[in-house]
Amino acid sequence: MKRISTIAAVALAAGFMFAVYVGMLYYGEDIGPHAKKVEIRIVPGAYLSDVQQKLVENGILRHPRLFRWVAVLTGRDKTVQAGRYVFLEGMSVARMLHKLGAAEFEVTRLTIPEGFMLREIAGTVEREVEIDSAQFYNLAHGGSIAAESEPGVGTT
């Protein structure tokens, strides 16, 4: 009986140590004052594995298996929102998953100077927002964008 209780105590202690270790990997952050910032663009319809790969390639995600495992178990693998995200080197897995699930992405402000022609605007949009200039030009020239944003505008 004493041997069984000793084995159970050792197993319980090992399980507790493992839980603490996983918790430290999940919640632990090491963001220094000069932490590298990495911007990642997630396209609509991207899978969590695509995001995970980008984070690993950029040296931001140190524990990809934990990231994937927790995301699948919590259902966050299905809540990844498209957008531009900024991640910091040393950021915790918990914060990364929260940022992706809550759509805490970066907003890009775009200022079009007065008098710009449509081709110049398309070039600016491509540089600043990473939208194909030809596709933007075709949509804008056809009136689709203007018609959706303001009723009665964009029809010729």
Short mmCIF file of C-alpha atoms in Angstrom, two decimals:
data_model
loop_
_atom_site.label_atom_id
_atom_site.label_comp_id
_atom_site.label_asym_id
_atom_site.label_seq_id
_atom_site.Cartn_x
_atom_site.Cartn_y
_atom_site.Cartn_z
CA MET A 1 0.00 0.00 0.00
CA LYS A 2 2.85 2.33 0.88
CA ARG A 3 4.50 1.64 -2.48
CA ILE A 4 1.30 2.54 -4.39
CA SER A 5 0.90 5.82 -2.53
CA THR A 6 4.56 6.68 -3.20
CA ILE A 7 4.12 6.00 -6.91
CA ALA A 8 0.91 8.03 -6.96
CA ALA A 9 2.63 10.94 -5.17
CA VAL A 10 5.54 10.87 -7.62
CA ALA A 11 3.15 10.72 -10.59
CA LEU A 12 1.09 13.59 -9.18
CA ALA A 13 4.23 15.67 -8.61
CA ALA A 14 5.46 14.93 -12.15
CA GLY A 15 2.06 15.87 -13.57
CA PHE A 16 2.08 19.12 -11.61
CA MET A 17 5.61 19.96 -12.81
CA PHE A 18 4.57 19.23 -16.39
CA ALA A 19 1.50 21.49 -16.04
CA VAL A 20 3.66 24.30 -14.65
CA TYR A 21 6.14 23.87 -17.50
CA VAL A 22 3.42 23.97 -20.18
CA GLY A 23 1.85 26.98 -18.44
CA MET A 24 5.18 28.80 -18.51
CA LEU A 25 5.58 28.06 -22.21
CA TYR A 26 2.01 29.19 -22.92
CA TYR A 27 1.86 32.35 -20.81
CA GLY A 28 5.55 33.20 -20.52
CA GLU A 29 6.73 36.31 -22.28
CA ASP A 30 10.21 37.66 -22.81
CA ILE A 31 9.61 40.96 -24.60
CA GLY A 32 12.61 43.21 -24.23
CA PRO A 33 12.77 46.94 -24.92
CA HIS A 34 14.34 46.28 -28.32
CA ALA A 35 12.16 43.33 -29.30
CA LYS A 36 11.93 42.71 -33.01
CA LYS A 37 8.55 43.63 -34.52
CA VAL A 38 7.27 41.45 -37.31
CA GLU A 39 4.30 42.32 -39.47
CA ILE A 40 2.39 39.38 -40.86
CA ARG A 41 -0.38 39.65 -43.42
CA ILE A 42 -3.09 37.02 -43.19
CA VAL A 43 -5.21 36.66 -46.29
CA PRO A 44 -8.89 35.74 -46.12
CA GLY A 45 -9.36 31.99 -45.94
CA ALA A 46 -5.90 31.32 -44.49
CA TYR A 47 -5.56 28.29 -42.25
CA LEU A 48 -3.96 28.35 -38.82
CA SER A 49 -1.12 26.19 -40.18
CA ASP A 50 -0.30 28.98 -42.69
CA VAL A 51 -0.18 31.54 -39.88
CA GLN A 52 1.89 29.20 -37.73
CA GLN A 53 4.38 28.73 -40.57
CA LYS A 54 4.74 32.50 -41.07
CA LEU A 55 5.32 33.03 -37.35
CA VAL A 56 7.97 30.29 -37.26
CA GLU A 57 9.70 31.57 -40.42
CA ASN A 58 9.96 35.04 -38.89
CA GLY A 59 11.39 33.74 -35.63
CA ILE A 60 8.43 34.86 -33.51
CA LEU A 61 6.88 31.51 -32.58
CA ARG A 62 9.22 29.36 -30.48
CA HIS A 63 6.74 26.62 -29.58
CA PRO A 64 4.75 25.77 -32.74
CA ARG A 65 3.42 22.45 -31.44
CA LEU A 66 2.05 24.08 -28.30
CA PHE A 67 0.55 26.87 -30.43
CA ARG A 68 -1.23 24.39 -32.70
CA TRP A 69 -2.28 22.06 -29.89
CA VAL A 70 -3.85 24.81 -27.77
CA ALA A 71 -5.48 26.46 -30.79
CA VAL A 72 -7.17 23.22 -31.81
CA LEU A 73 -8.25 22.31 -28.27
CA THR A 74 -9.75 25.76 -27.63
CA GLY A 75 -11.32 26.13 -31.08
CA ARG A 76 -9.22 29.17 -31.91
CA ASP A 77 -7.95 27.48 -35.05
CA LYS A 78 -11.28 28.38 -36.69
CA THR A 79 -11.38 32.02 -35.55
CA VAL A 80 -8.32 33.44 -37.31
CA GLN A 81 -9.24 36.76 -38.89
CA ALA A 82 -7.65 38.17 -42.04
CA GLY A 83 -5.61 41.35 -41.69
CA ARG A 84 -2.17 42.78 -40.95
CA TYR A 85 -0.87 41.80 -37.52
CA VAL A 86 2.21 42.99 -35.67
CA PHE A 87 3.88 40.47 -33.37
CA LEU A 88 6.82 41.06 -31.04
CA GLU A 89 9.72 38.70 -30.52
CA GLY A 90 9.23 36.97 -27.17
CA MET A 91 5.43 37.30 -27.20
CA SER A 92 3.56 34.51 -25.44
CA VAL A 93 1.58 31.86 -27.29
CA ALA A 94 -1.48 32.96 -25.30
CA ARG A 95 -1.19 36.56 -26.51
CA MET A 96 -0.61 35.50 -30.11
CA LEU A 97 -3.71 33.30 -30.13
CA HIS A 98 -5.77 36.02 -28.46
CA LYS A 99 -4.60 38.60 -31.00
CA LEU A 100 -5.50 36.32 -33.91
CA GLY A 101 -8.88 35.31 -32.50
CA ALA A 102 -9.94 38.82 -31.43
CA ALA A 103 -8.83 40.36 -34.74
CA GLU A 104 -6.38 42.77 -33.10
CA PHE A 105 -4.84 43.69 -36.41
CA GLU A 106 -3.16 46.88 -37.54
CA VAL A 107 -5.20 49.50 -39.37
CA THR A 108 -3.58 51.28 -42.30
CA ARG A 109 -4.51 54.87 -42.92
CA LEU A 110 -4.37 55.87 -46.55
CA THR A 111 -4.35 59.48 -47.62
CA ILE A 112 -4.94 60.23 -51.28
CA PRO A 113 -3.69 63.69 -52.22
CA GLU A 114 -6.20 65.91 -53.98
CA GLY A 115 -5.83 65.84 -57.73
CA PHE A 116 -4.40 62.34 -58.01
CA MET A 117 -5.52 60.48 -61.11
CA LEU A 118 -6.96 56.99 -60.74
CA ARG A 119 -3.74 55.33 -61.91
CA GLU A 120 -1.74 57.28 -59.30
CA ILE A 121 -4.26 56.29 -56.61
CA ALA A 122 -3.98 52.64 -57.68
CA GLY A 123 -0.19 52.82 -57.34
CA THR A 124 -0.49 54.37 -53.87
CA VAL A 125 -3.00 51.72 -52.81
CA GLU A 126 -0.65 48.97 -53.99
CA ARG A 127 2.33 50.44 -52.08
CA GLU A 128 0.49 51.24 -48.85
CA VAL A 129 -2.24 48.58 -48.56
CA GLU A 130 -0.76 45.79 -50.72
CA ILE A 131 -3.76 45.54 -53.02
CA ASP A 132 -3.01 44.80 -56.66
CA SER A 133 -3.07 48.12 -58.52
CA ALA A 134 -4.54 46.65 -61.71
CA GLN A 135 -7.36 44.96 -59.80
CA PHE A 136 -8.03 48.16 -57.83
CA TYR A 137 -8.02 50.23 -61.02
CA ASN A 138 -10.46 47.89 -62.77
CA LEU A 139 -12.85 47.88 -59.78
CA ALA A 140 -12.66 51.64 -59.32
CA HIS A 141 -12.94 52.39 -63.04
CA GLY A 142 -16.00 50.17 -63.32
CA GLY A 143 -17.74 52.05 -60.52
CA SER A 144 -18.12 49.05 -58.20
CA ILE A 145 -16.24 50.57 -55.26
CA ALA A 146 -17.92 53.96 -55.46
CA ALA A 147 -21.36 52.42 -55.94
CA GLU A 148 -20.95 50.30 -52.81
CA SER A 149 -19.66 53.14 -50.64
CA GLU A 150 -22.13 55.90 -51.61
CA PRO A 151 -25.49 55.41 -53.29
CA GLY A 152 -25.74 57.26 -56.57
CA VAL A 153 -22.00 57.83 -56.95
CA GLY A 154 -19.87 56.08 -59.52
CA THR A 155 -22.51 55.68 -62.18
CA THR A 156 -21.91 57.40 -65.48
#
